[in-house]
Amino acid sequence: MKLNIAIAAFGIAGLVGAAHAQDPNLARNLAATCANCHGTNGKSLGGMESLAGEPKEKLLQKLADYRSGDKPATIMHQIVVGYTDEQLDLITTWFAAQK
Amino acid sequence: MLNRRDFLKSAAVAAAGTGALPGFIGHAMATTTKARHHVVIVGGGYGGATAAKYLRMWGNGAVDVTLIERNTTFVSCPISNLVIGGVKRIEDITISYDNLKSKWGVKLITDEATAIDVDKKTVTTAKHGTIAWDRLVLSPGIDLLPGRIGGLEGKEDRIPHAWKAGPQTVLLRKQLEAMPDGGVFAMHIPRAPYRCPPGPYERACLVANYLREAKPKSKVLVLDANGEIQSKKALFTQAFERYGALLEYVPNSALQSVDADTLTAELEFDSIKADVLNVIPPMRAGNIAATTGLPLINDAWVDVDWLTLEAKGMPGVHVLGDALFPAPAMPKSGHMANQHAKVAAAAILNLFEGLPPNPTPVVMNTCYSFVDARNVIHVASVHQFDSAKKQPMPVAGAGGVSAMANDLEGKAALAWARNIWADMLA
Ligand SMILES: Cc1cc2nc3c(=O)[nH]c(=O)nc-3n(C[C@H](O)[C@H](O)[C@H](O)COP(=O)(O)OP(=O)(O)OC[C@H]3O[C@@H](n4cnc5c(N)ncnc54)[C@H](O)[C@@H]3O)c2cc1C
């Protein structure tokens, strides 16, 4: 798939700033976008790290390191920049609360 | 094309014809008196199986889910090119539906859905009569249109497509095994959009990888109806180069007709004689979505509302996966079908509770492709809902492709498969 820069040429902030009430399950729904690789509810069957039950600060630090390039990655550096800080906050809070 | 009224008429006739069957399922009567909601899902592939599990998991079992699937087991298209290349076996990509039944309480009906009636809210099946729903989810994938290529219709046993995993995958593998050294494997790629943009190029690599080791005098001929490689172009170009003279890529090669007896492919200006001929025909949304009065774009793909994945103008009928007309830069992939399913499941549960759907859904995609038995390249994207455009848009600067083919991602691709299969079926 070609990522068409013309189509994609706008910032992420304008997208999620809309003045809608937040969905009560927003964190759960956002975290479910990671499950394809990290397992349902963040419980991986192996080959990818489990995210369930990991401390929030630790997860956020790793994500920040992917974003900055401090932590080498095959793909997470490209995924993490698709989400806002607020979304990553919700996602990591949700994973940290999973047992 | 039937218009909506014709469709409703024919669906009503179909429903009337089956209403007296002994197998008739009692939900139509039950839902009016019972408070429980009933979702019927057609298609237990990447979209439908994920929707079934997540409706039960997120709904805490409060919503009844019936899954209608024609096949008795799930066979994955992702990783099926490794079966064709002789790296994996068909058993490795075949998974039971048992957990959906026993662990998640999904009612599984092994049958063909033949018609839908949007006003009566029913689905008609071949052997299980008519089934009523409060909400319907269609994730039928694609149906192929071999009739658009002269001589191809009805010849899939001789000229396999292997674009639906299962017996076709095994057949193509057997043909490759039987091919003599020095033979020509020719494959045809239809015009985009088709299921899995990188899939044909991955297949070309894995067939070349097999032939290089087993039958090095052979040739892989990639006849692409498109003007260029449709996904990960630079990375696939590099991969093709590494196969040297063994693999030839020919763009702008729309197939006009085939001769199944001689395995000849007729292009506009050329005629190619193959020893194994793999034609991926043009395709559109699965018949249950494409021929039952749903709103189509280009007469092929269903137009949906992106907050709920409902077909436009048809509240209560949700369409997922390959069958829908994609938002900008959104591929027809198993990964994406899984993500559609989660947006739809969340929306359906909200709507049953009288809540609006999540106004800010996010979906993301990754397609891993093998360029040989061990090394993999990816393409990824993240799509955030744009409330002005009313559809998900790819986030600028996010996603992208691998720097180069590498074996770390070879391991990641297999881990992805294991985890997404569990995410839908375990
Ligand atoms: C060779 C190949 C490689 C691929 N590799 C990848 C990959 O690496 N990563 C990736 O993300 N995607 C990949 N894909 C794409 C992926 O397979 C599809 O995008 C995905 O399967 C779409 O999911 P779906 O739910 O729309 O359809 P499907 O998964 O095809 O599911 C549809 C199901 O509905 C059933 N069905 C249809 N109509 C009826 C009916 N009327 N009654 C009963 N049952 C019915 C079918 O039997 C089927 O089980 C690949 C595809 C191919 C062909």
Coordinates of C-alpha atoms and ligand atoms in Angstrom, one line a residue:
Chain A
M1 CA 0.0 0.0 0.0
K2 CA 1.3 3.4 -0.9
L3 CA 0.9 6.0 1.9
N4 CA -0.3 8.9 -0.1
I5 CA 1.4 12.0 1.4
A6 CA -1.1 14.4 -0.2
I7 CA -4.0 12.6 1.4
A8 CA -2.1 12.2 4.7
A9 CA -0.9 15.8 4.8
F10 CA -2.5 17.1 7.9
G11 CA -1.6 16.9 11.6
I12 CA -2.9 14.4 14.1
A13 CA -4.0 17.1 16.5
G14 CA -6.8 18.4 14.3
L15 CA -8.3 14.9 14.1
V16 CA -8.9 14.1 17.7
G17 CA -9.6 17.5 19.1
A18 CA -13.3 17.3 18.1
A19 CA -15.6 18.4 20.8
H20 CA -17.4 15.1 21.3
A21 CA -18.0 13.5 24.6
Q22 CA -15.5 10.7 25.2
D23 CA -16.7 7.2 24.9
P24 CA -16.9 5.3 28.2
N25 CA -14.8 2.5 26.7
L26 CA -12.4 4.6 24.8
A27 CA -9.3 3.2 26.6
R28 CA -10.4 -0.4 26.1
N29 CA -11.1 0.3 22.4
L30 CA -7.8 2.0 21.8
A31 CA -5.9 -0.8 23.6
A32 CA -7.6 -3.4 21.4
T33 CA -5.8 -1.9 18.4
C34 CA -2.6 -3.3 19.8
A35 CA -4.0 -6.8 20.4
N36 CA -3.3 -8.1 16.9
C37 CA 0.4 -8.3 17.8
H38 CA 0.5 -8.1 21.6
G39 CA -2.4 -10.5 22.3
T40 CA -6.0 -10.1 23.4
N41 CA -6.1 -7.7 26.4
G42 CA -2.3 -7.5 26.1
K43 CA -1.6 -11.1 26.9
S44 CA 0.7 -12.4 24.2
L45 CA 1.2 -16.0 23.3
G46 CA 4.9 -15.4 22.7
G47 CA 7.1 -13.8 20.2
M48 CA 5.8 -10.3 21.2
E49 CA 6.0 -8.8 24.6
S50 CA 2.9 -9.0 26.8
L51 CA 1.6 -5.6 27.9
A52 CA -1.0 -6.7 30.4
G53 CA -0.1 -5.8 34.0
E54 CA 3.0 -3.9 33.1
P55 CA 3.4 -0.7 35.1
K56 CA 2.1 2.3 33.3
E57 CA 5.3 4.4 33.7
K58 CA 7.4 1.6 32.3
L59 CA 5.2 1.2 29.2
L60 CA 5.1 5.0 28.6
Q61 CA 8.9 5.2 29.0
K62 CA 9.4 2.5 26.4
L63 CA 6.9 4.2 24.0
A64 CA 8.7 7.5 24.5
D65 CA 12.0 5.8 23.7
Y66 CA 10.6 4.4 20.5
R67 CA 9.4 7.8 19.6
S68 CA 12.8 9.4 20.2
G69 CA 14.7 6.6 18.6
D70 CA 16.5 5.8 21.8
K71 CA 15.1 2.2 21.8
P72 CA 15.8 0.4 18.5
A73 CA 12.7 -1.0 16.9
T74 CA 11.6 -2.7 13.7
I75 CA 8.1 -1.2 13.8
M76 CA 7.1 0.4 17.1
H77 CA 8.7 3.7 16.2
Q78 CA 6.3 3.9 13.3
I79 CA 3.2 2.9 15.2
V80 CA 3.7 5.0 18.3
V81 CA 3.6 8.3 16.4
G82 CA 0.2 7.4 15.0
Y83 CA -1.3 8.0 18.5
T84 CA -1.7 11.1 20.6
D85 CA -0.1 11.4 24.0
E86 CA -3.6 11.4 25.5
Q87 CA -4.4 8.2 23.7
L88 CA -1.1 6.5 24.8
D89 CA -1.9 7.6 28.3
L90 CA -5.3 5.9 28.2
I91 CA -3.9 2.8 26.5
T92 CA -1.1 2.3 29.0
T93 CA -3.4 3.0 32.0
W94 CA -5.7 0.3 30.6
F95 CA -2.9 -2.3 30.1
A96 CA -1.4 -1.7 33.5
A97 CA -4.8 -2.5 35.1
Q98 CA -5.1 -5.9 33.3
K99 CA -4.1 -8.9 35.4
Chain B
M1 CA -28.2 -5.4 -10.1
L2 CA -31.4 -5.7 -8.2
N3 CA -32.6 -2.4 -6.8
R4 CA -33.6 -2.4 -3.1
R5 CA -37.3 -3.0 -3.7
D6 CA -36.7 -5.9 -6.0
F7 CA -34.3 -7.3 -3.5
L8 CA -36.7 -7.0 -0.7
K9 CA -39.3 -8.8 -2.8
S10 CA -37.0 -11.7 -3.7
A11 CA -35.8 -11.9 -0.1
A12 CA -39.4 -12.0 1.1
V13 CA -40.1 -14.8 -1.3
A14 CA -37.0 -16.7 -0.1
A15 CA -38.0 -16.2 3.5
A16 CA -41.6 -17.4 2.9
G17 CA -40.3 -20.4 1.1
T18 CA -38.2 -21.5 4.0
G19 CA -40.3 -20.4 7.0
A20 CA -41.9 -23.8 7.4
L21 CA -38.6 -25.8 7.6
P22 CA -38.2 -27.9 10.8
G23 CA -34.8 -26.3 11.4
F24 CA -36.3 -22.9 11.8
I25 CA -34.6 -21.1 14.6
G26 CA -36.9 -19.4 17.2
H27 CA -35.1 -16.1 17.6
A28 CA -37.7 -14.2 15.6
M29 CA -40.3 -15.0 18.2
A30 CA -38.0 -14.9 21.1
T31 CA -36.5 -11.5 20.7
T32 CA -39.9 -9.7 21.1
T33 CA -40.5 -11.2 24.5
K34 CA -36.9 -11.5 25.7
A35 CA -34.7 -8.5 26.5
R36 CA -31.5 -10.3 25.2
H37 CA -30.2 -8.9 21.9
H38 CA -29.1 -11.2 19.1
V39 CA -26.4 -10.5 16.6
V40 CA -26.0 -12.7 13.6
I41 CA -22.6 -12.7 11.9
V42 CA -22.1 -14.1 8.3
G43 CA -18.5 -15.2 7.7
G44 CA -16.1 -16.6 10.3
G45 CA -12.9 -15.1 8.8
Y46 CA -10.7 -12.3 10.0
G47 CA -13.6 -9.9 10.5
G48 CA -16.4 -12.1 11.5
A49 CA -14.6 -14.4 14.0
T50 CA -13.1 -11.3 15.7
A51 CA -16.5 -9.7 15.9
A52 CA -18.0 -12.8 17.4
K53 CA -15.4 -13.1 20.1
Y54 CA -15.3 -9.4 21.0
L55 CA -19.1 -9.1 21.1
R56 CA -19.2 -11.9 23.7
M57 CA -16.1 -10.7 25.5
W58 CA -16.9 -7.0 25.7
G59 CA -20.6 -7.7 26.2
N60 CA -19.9 -10.0 29.1
G61 CA -22.0 -12.7 27.5
A62 CA -25.2 -10.5 27.6
V63 CA -25.6 -10.4 23.8
D64 CA -26.4 -13.6 21.9
V65 CA -24.1 -14.2 18.9
T66 CA -24.7 -16.6 16.1
L67 CA -22.0 -17.1 13.5
I68 CA -22.9 -18.6 10.1
E69 CA -19.8 -19.9 8.3
R70 CA -19.8 -22.4 5.4
N71 CA -16.5 -24.0 6.2
T72 CA -16.0 -26.4 9.2
T73 CA -12.6 -25.0 10.1
F74 CA -10.8 -21.7 9.7
V75 CA -8.0 -21.6 7.2
S76 CA -5.8 -18.5 7.2
C77 CA -4.8 -16.6 4.0
P78 CA -2.0 -14.9 5.8
I79 CA 0.9 -17.5 6.0
S80 CA -0.8 -19.5 3.2
N81 CA 1.9 -18.3 0.8
L82 CA 4.4 -20.1 3.0
V83 CA 2.4 -23.3 2.4
I84 CA 2.6 -22.7 -1.3
G85 CA 6.3 -22.2 -1.0
G86 CA 6.8 -25.4 1.0
V87 CA 7.9 -23.7 4.2
K88 CA 4.7 -24.5 6.2
R89 CA 2.0 -27.1 5.9
I90 CA -1.8 -26.6 5.5
E91 CA -2.3 -27.9 9.1
D92 CA -0.2 -25.0 10.4
I93 CA -2.8 -22.5 9.1
T94 CA -5.9 -24.4 9.9
I95 CA -7.7 -23.6 13.2
S96 CA -10.8 -25.0 14.9
Y97 CA -13.9 -22.9 15.8
D98 CA -14.3 -24.9 19.0
N99 CA -13.1 -22.1 21.3
L100 CA -15.6 -19.6 19.9
K101 CA -18.3 -22.1 20.9
S102 CA -17.0 -23.6 24.2
K103 CA -15.1 -20.6 25.6
W104 CA -17.1 -17.7 24.3
G105 CA -20.6 -19.1 23.9
V106 CA -20.9 -18.3 20.2
K107 CA -23.6 -20.3 18.4
L108 CA -21.9 -21.7 15.3
I109 CA -24.0 -22.7 12.3
T110 CA -22.0 -24.5 9.5
D111 CA -24.0 -23.4 6.5
E112 CA -24.3 -21.0 3.6
A113 CA -26.2 -17.7 4.1
T114 CA -28.2 -17.3 0.9
A115 CA -30.3 -14.1 1.4
I116 CA -31.0 -11.3 3.8
D117 CA -34.2 -9.4 4.5
V118 CA -33.4 -6.0 6.0
D119 CA -37.1 -5.1 6.8
K120 CA -37.9 -8.4 8.5
K121 CA -34.4 -8.6 10.0
T122 CA -33.7 -12.1 8.9
V123 CA -31.0 -14.2 7.2
T124 CA -31.9 -17.2 5.1
T125 CA -29.6 -20.2 5.1
A126 CA -29.4 -23.2 2.8
K127 CA -30.0 -25.8 5.4
H128 CA -31.0 -24.1 8.7
G129 CA -34.0 -22.1 7.6
T130 CA -34.4 -18.4 8.4
I131 CA -32.7 -16.8 11.3
A132 CA -33.8 -13.5 12.9
W133 CA -31.4 -10.8 14.1
D134 CA -31.4 -7.5 16.0
R135 CA -28.2 -6.6 14.2
L136 CA -26.5 -8.3 11.3
V137 CA -22.7 -8.4 10.7
L138 CA -21.5 -9.3 7.2
S139 CA -17.9 -10.2 6.8
P140 CA -18.0 -12.5 3.8
G141 CA -14.6 -11.5 2.3
I142 CA -14.4 -11.5 -1.4
D143 CA -15.9 -13.5 -4.2
L144 CA -13.8 -14.0 -7.4
L145 CA -15.1 -13.1 -10.9
P146 CA -13.4 -15.6 -13.1
G147 CA -16.0 -14.9 -15.8
R148 CA -14.2 -11.7 -16.6
I149 CA -11.3 -13.6 -18.0
G150 CA -12.1 -15.6 -21.1
G151 CA -11.9 -19.4 -20.6
L152 CA -11.3 -19.2 -16.9
E153 CA -14.8 -19.9 -15.5
G154 CA -15.1 -23.3 -14.0
K155 CA -11.4 -24.1 -14.5
E156 CA -10.1 -23.4 -11.0
D157 CA -9.0 -27.1 -10.5
R158 CA -6.7 -26.7 -13.5
I159 CA -5.8 -23.0 -13.0
P160 CA -5.9 -22.4 -9.3
H161 CA -6.3 -18.9 -7.8
A162 CA -5.4 -19.9 -4.2
W163 CA -6.8 -16.5 -3.2
K164 CA -9.0 -18.2 -0.6
A165 CA -6.9 -20.5 1.6
G166 CA -7.8 -24.2 1.8
P167 CA -8.0 -26.8 -0.9
Q168 CA -6.9 -24.2 -3.5
T169 CA -3.7 -23.6 -1.5
V170 CA -2.9 -27.3 -1.4
L171 CA -3.7 -27.7 -5.1
L172 CA -1.2 -25.0 -6.1
R173 CA 1.5 -26.5 -3.9
K174 CA 0.9 -29.9 -5.5
Q175 CA 1.2 -28.4 -9.0
L176 CA 4.5 -26.8 -8.1
E177 CA 5.8 -30.0 -6.6
A178 CA 4.8 -31.9 -9.8
M179 CA 6.3 -29.2 -12.1
P180 CA 9.5 -30.3 -13.9
D181 CA 12.8 -28.5 -13.4
G182 CA 12.9 -25.9 -16.2
G183 CA 9.2 -25.3 -16.1
V184 CA 7.4 -21.9 -16.1
F185 CA 5.3 -20.8 -13.2
A186 CA 3.2 -17.9 -14.4
M187 CA 0.9 -15.9 -12.1
H188 CA -1.5 -13.1 -12.9
I189 CA -2.3 -10.2 -10.6
P190 CA -5.7 -8.3 -11.2
R191 CA -6.1 -4.6 -11.2
A192 CA -6.2 -3.0 -7.8
P193 CA -8.1 -2.9 -5.5
Y194 CA -7.8 -6.6 -4.6
R195 CA -7.5 -8.5 -1.4
C196 CA -4.1 -8.1 0.2
P197 CA -2.0 -5.6 -1.9
P198 CA 1.4 -7.2 -1.1
G199 CA 0.1 -10.8 -1.2
P200 CA 0.9 -11.6 -4.9
Y201 CA 4.4 -10.3 -4.7
E202 CA 5.0 -12.3 -1.5
R203 CA 3.8 -15.4 -3.3
A204 CA 6.1 -14.7 -6.3
C205 CA 9.1 -14.5 -3.9
L206 CA 8.2 -17.7 -2.0
V207 CA 7.6 -19.7 -5.2
A208 CA 11.0 -18.4 -6.5
N209 CA 12.6 -19.3 -3.2
Y210 CA 11.3 -22.9 -3.5
L211 CA 12.3 -23.2 -7.2
R212 CA 15.7 -21.8 -6.6
E213 CA 16.4 -24.7 -4.2
A214 CA 14.4 -27.5 -5.8
K215 CA 14.2 -26.7 -9.5
P216 CA 16.7 -24.0 -10.3
K217 CA 16.3 -24.1 -14.1
S218 CA 12.7 -23.0 -13.7
K219 CA 11.2 -19.5 -14.1
V220 CA 8.7 -17.4 -12.2
L221 CA 6.8 -15.0 -14.5
V222 CA 4.7 -12.3 -12.7
L223 CA 2.1 -10.9 -15.0
D224 CA 0.7 -7.8 -13.3
A225 CA -2.4 -6.0 -14.7
N226 CA -1.2 -3.0 -12.8
G227 CA 1.5 -0.6 -14.0
E228 CA 3.7 -1.2 -11.0
I229 CA 4.1 -3.2 -7.8
Q230 CA 1.2 -2.2 -5.6
S231 CA 2.8 -2.4 -2.1
K232 CA 6.3 -2.0 -0.7
K233 CA 7.5 -1.4 -4.2
A234 CA 11.2 -0.6 -3.5
L235 CA 11.5 -3.5 -1.1
F236 CA 9.8 -6.0 -3.4
T237 CA 12.0 -4.7 -6.3
Q238 CA 15.1 -5.5 -4.2
A239 CA 13.7 -8.9 -3.3
F240 CA 12.9 -9.7 -7.0
E241 CA 16.4 -8.7 -8.0
R242 CA 17.9 -11.1 -5.5
Y243 CA 16.2 -14.0 -7.5
G244 CA 17.9 -12.8 -10.7
A245 CA 16.9 -14.4 -13.9
L246 CA 14.7 -16.9 -12.0
L247 CA 12.0 -14.2 -11.5
E248 CA 10.7 -11.8 -14.2
Y249 CA 8.2 -9.1 -13.3
V250 CA 6.1 -7.8 -16.2
P251 CA 3.8 -4.8 -15.4
N252 CA 0.8 -3.7 -17.6
S253 CA 0.1 -7.4 -18.4
A254 CA -3.7 -7.6 -18.2
L255 CA -4.8 -11.1 -18.9
Q256 CA -7.3 -11.4 -21.7
S257 CA -8.0 -15.1 -21.7
V258 CA -6.6 -18.5 -20.8
D259 CA -6.6 -21.9 -22.4
A260 CA -7.0 -24.4 -19.6
D261 CA -6.0 -27.4 -21.8
T262 CA -2.7 -26.0 -22.9
L263 CA -2.2 -23.7 -19.9
T264 CA -1.7 -20.7 -22.2
A265 CA -2.2 -17.1 -21.0
E266 CA -3.2 -14.6 -23.6
L267 CA -2.2 -11.0 -23.0
E268 CA -2.9 -8.1 -25.3
F269 CA 0.3 -8.5 -27.3
D270 CA 1.7 -11.8 -26.0
S271 CA 0.9 -15.4 -25.5
I272 CA 2.5 -17.3 -22.6
K273 CA 2.7 -21.0 -22.2
A274 CA 3.0 -22.1 -18.6
D275 CA 3.6 -25.3 -16.7
V276 CA 1.8 -24.0 -13.7
L277 CA -0.7 -21.2 -14.2
N278 CA -1.9 -19.2 -11.1
V279 CA -4.6 -16.7 -12.0
I280 CA -5.9 -14.4 -9.4
P281 CA -9.1 -13.1 -11.1
P282 CA -10.8 -9.8 -10.5
M283 CA -12.9 -9.8 -7.4
R284 CA -15.5 -7.9 -5.4
A285 CA -17.3 -8.1 -2.0
G286 CA -18.6 -11.6 -1.2
N287 CA -21.9 -12.4 -2.8
I288 CA -24.0 -12.1 0.3
A289 CA -22.9 -8.4 0.4
A290 CA -22.6 -7.7 -3.3
T291 CA -25.8 -9.2 -4.6
T292 CA -28.4 -8.5 -1.9
G293 CA -29.2 -4.8 -2.4
L294 CA -26.5 -3.2 -0.2
P295 CA -25.2 0.2 -1.4
L296 CA -22.1 -0.5 -3.6
I297 CA -19.3 1.6 -4.9
N298 CA -17.9 0.7 -8.3
D299 CA -20.5 -2.1 -8.3
A300 CA -18.0 -4.0 -6.1
W301 CA -17.6 -2.8 -2.5
V302 CA -20.0 -1.8 0.2
D303 CA -20.3 1.9 1.2
V304 CA -20.2 2.1 5.0
D305 CA -20.7 4.6 7.8
W306 CA -17.3 4.6 9.5
L307 CA -18.5 5.1 13.1
T308 CA -20.6 1.9 13.2
L309 CA -19.5 0.1 10.0
E310 CA -23.2 0.0 9.0
A311 CA -23.9 -0.1 5.3
K312 CA -25.0 3.4 4.3
G313 CA -28.8 3.8 4.6
M314 CA -29.2 0.4 6.2
P315 CA -29.1 0.8 10.0
G316 CA -28.6 -2.6 11.7
V317 CA -26.5 -4.1 8.8
H318 CA -22.8 -3.9 9.6
V319 CA -20.1 -4.8 7.0
L320 CA -16.5 -5.6 7.8
G321 CA -13.3 -6.5 6.1
D322 CA -12.5 -6.9 2.4
A323 CA -16.2 -6.5 1.5
L324 CA -16.3 -2.8 2.2
F325 CA -15.1 0.2 0.2
P326 CA -12.0 1.3 2.1
A327 CA -11.2 4.7 3.5
P328 CA -8.1 6.4 2.0
A329 CA -4.9 4.3 2.1
M330 CA -6.7 1.5 3.9
P331 CA -5.8 -1.9 2.6
K332 CA -7.9 -5.1 2.3
S333 CA -6.1 -7.1 4.9
G334 CA -6.8 -9.5 7.7
H335 CA -5.3 -7.1 10.2
M336 CA -7.6 -4.4 9.1
A337 CA -10.7 -6.7 9.1
N338 CA -9.8 -7.5 12.7
Q339 CA -9.7 -3.8 13.5
H340 CA -13.0 -3.1 11.7
A341 CA -14.6 -5.9 13.8
K342 CA -13.5 -4.2 17.1
V343 CA -15.0 -0.8 16.0
A344 CA -18.2 -2.5 15.0
A345 CA -18.4 -4.7 18.1
A346 CA -17.9 -1.6 20.4
A347 CA -20.6 0.3 18.3
I348 CA -23.1 -2.5 18.5
L349 CA -22.8 -2.8 22.2
N350 CA -23.1 0.9 22.7
L351 CA -26.2 1.0 20.4
F352 CA -27.9 -1.8 22.4
E353 CA -27.4 0.3 25.5
G354 CA -28.8 3.4 23.9
L355 CA -25.4 5.1 23.7
P356 CA -23.9 6.7 20.6
P357 CA -21.0 4.9 18.9
N358 CA -17.5 5.9 19.9
P359 CA -17.0 9.3 18.1
T360 CA -13.2 8.8 17.8
P361 CA -12.4 5.3 16.7
V362 CA -8.8 4.4 15.7
V363 CA -7.7 1.5 13.4
M364 CA -4.2 0.5 12.4
N365 CA -2.7 -1.9 9.9
T366 CA 0.4 -4.0 9.5
C367 CA 1.1 -6.4 6.6
Y368 CA 4.2 -8.5 7.0
S369 CA 5.4 -10.2 3.8
F370 CA 8.0 -13.0 3.5
V371 CA 10.6 -12.4 0.7
D372 CA 12.1 -15.9 1.4
A373 CA 11.7 -18.5 4.0
R374 CA 13.1 -16.3 6.8
N375 CA 13.2 -12.6 5.9
V376 CA 10.3 -10.3 6.1
I377 CA 9.3 -6.7 5.2
H378 CA 6.3 -4.8 6.7
V379 CA 4.1 -1.9 5.8
A380 CA 2.2 -0.2 8.6
S381 CA -0.3 2.6 9.0
V382 CA -2.5 4.2 11.7
H383 CA -5.9 5.7 10.8
Q384 CA -7.6 8.2 13.1
F385 CA -11.3 9.1 12.5
D386 CA -11.6 12.6 10.9
S387 CA -14.9 14.1 12.1
A388 CA -15.0 16.5 9.2
K389 CA -14.3 13.9 6.5
K390 CA -16.4 11.3 8.4
Q391 CA -13.9 8.6 7.7
P392 CA -10.6 7.3 9.1
M393 CA -7.6 9.1 7.6
P394 CA -4.0 7.8 7.7
V395 CA -1.9 9.8 10.2
A396 CA 0.8 11.8 8.5
G397 CA 4.3 10.7 9.5
A398 CA 3.1 7.5 11.2
G399 CA 3.5 4.0 9.8
G400 CA 5.9 3.2 6.9
V401 CA 7.9 0.2 5.7
S402 CA 10.9 -1.8 6.9
A403 CA 14.3 -0.4 6.2
M404 CA 15.2 -3.7 4.6
A405 CA 14.2 -7.4 4.6
N406 CA 15.3 -8.9 7.9
D407 CA 14.9 -12.1 9.9
L408 CA 13.9 -10.3 13.2
E409 CA 10.6 -9.4 11.4
G410 CA 10.5 -13.0 10.1
K411 CA 10.0 -14.0 13.7
A412 CA 7.6 -11.0 14.3
A413 CA 5.5 -12.1 11.4
L414 CA 5.0 -15.6 12.8
A415 CA 4.3 -14.1 16.2
W416 CA 1.8 -11.7 14.6
A417 CA 0.0 -14.7 13.1
R418 CA -0.1 -16.6 16.3
N419 CA -1.5 -13.6 18.3
I420 CA -4.0 -12.5 15.7
W421 CA -5.3 -16.0 15.3
A422 CA -5.8 -16.2 19.1
D423 CA -7.3 -12.7 19.1
M424 CA -10.1 -14.0 16.8
L425 CA -10.4 -17.6 17.7
A426 CA -9.0 -18.5 21.1
Ligands
LIG1 C1 -2.3 -15.2 -0.2 C2 -2.8 -14.2 0.8 C3 -2.0 -13.7 1.8 C4 -2.5 -12.7 2.7 N1 -1.6 -12.3 3.7 C5 -2.1 -11.4 4.5 C6 -1.2 -10.9 5.6 O1 -0.1 -11.3 5.7 N2 -1.7 -10.0 6.5 C7 -3.0 -9.6 6.4 O2 -3.4 -8.8 7.3 N3 -3.8 -10.0 5.4 C8 -3.4 -10.9 4.5 N4 -4.3 -11.3 3.5 C9 -5.6 -10.7 3.4 C10 -6.6 -11.4 4.3 O3 -6.7 -12.7 4.1 C11 -8.0 -10.8 4.1 O4 -7.9 -9.4 4.0 C12 -8.9 -11.1 5.2 O5 -9.2 -12.5 5.2 C13 -10.3 -10.4 5.1 O6 -11.1 -10.8 6.2 P1 -12.7 -10.9 5.9 O7 -13.3 -11.2 7.2 O8 -13.1 -9.8 5.1 O9 -12.8 -12.2 4.9 P2 -12.3 -13.7 5.2 O10 -11.3 -13.8 6.2 O11 -12.1 -14.3 3.8 O12 -13.6 -14.4 5.8 C14 -14.8 -14.5 5.1 C15 -15.5 -15.8 5.6 O13 -16.9 -15.7 5.2 C16 -17.3 -17.0 4.8 N5 -18.5 -16.8 3.9 C17 -18.6 -15.9 2.9 N6 -19.8 -15.9 2.4 C18 -20.5 -16.7 3.1 C19 -21.9 -17.1 3.1 N7 -22.7 -16.6 2.2 N8 -22.3 -18.0 4.0 C20 -21.5 -18.5 5.0 N9 -20.1 -18.2 5.0 C21 -19.7 -17.3 4.1 C22 -16.1 -17.6 4.1 O14 -16.1 -19.0 4.0 C23 -14.9 -17.0 5.0 O15 -14.6 -17.9 6.0 C24 -3.8 -12.3 2.6 C25 -4.6 -12.8 1.6 C26 -4.2 -13.7 0.7 C27 -5.1 -14.3 -0.3

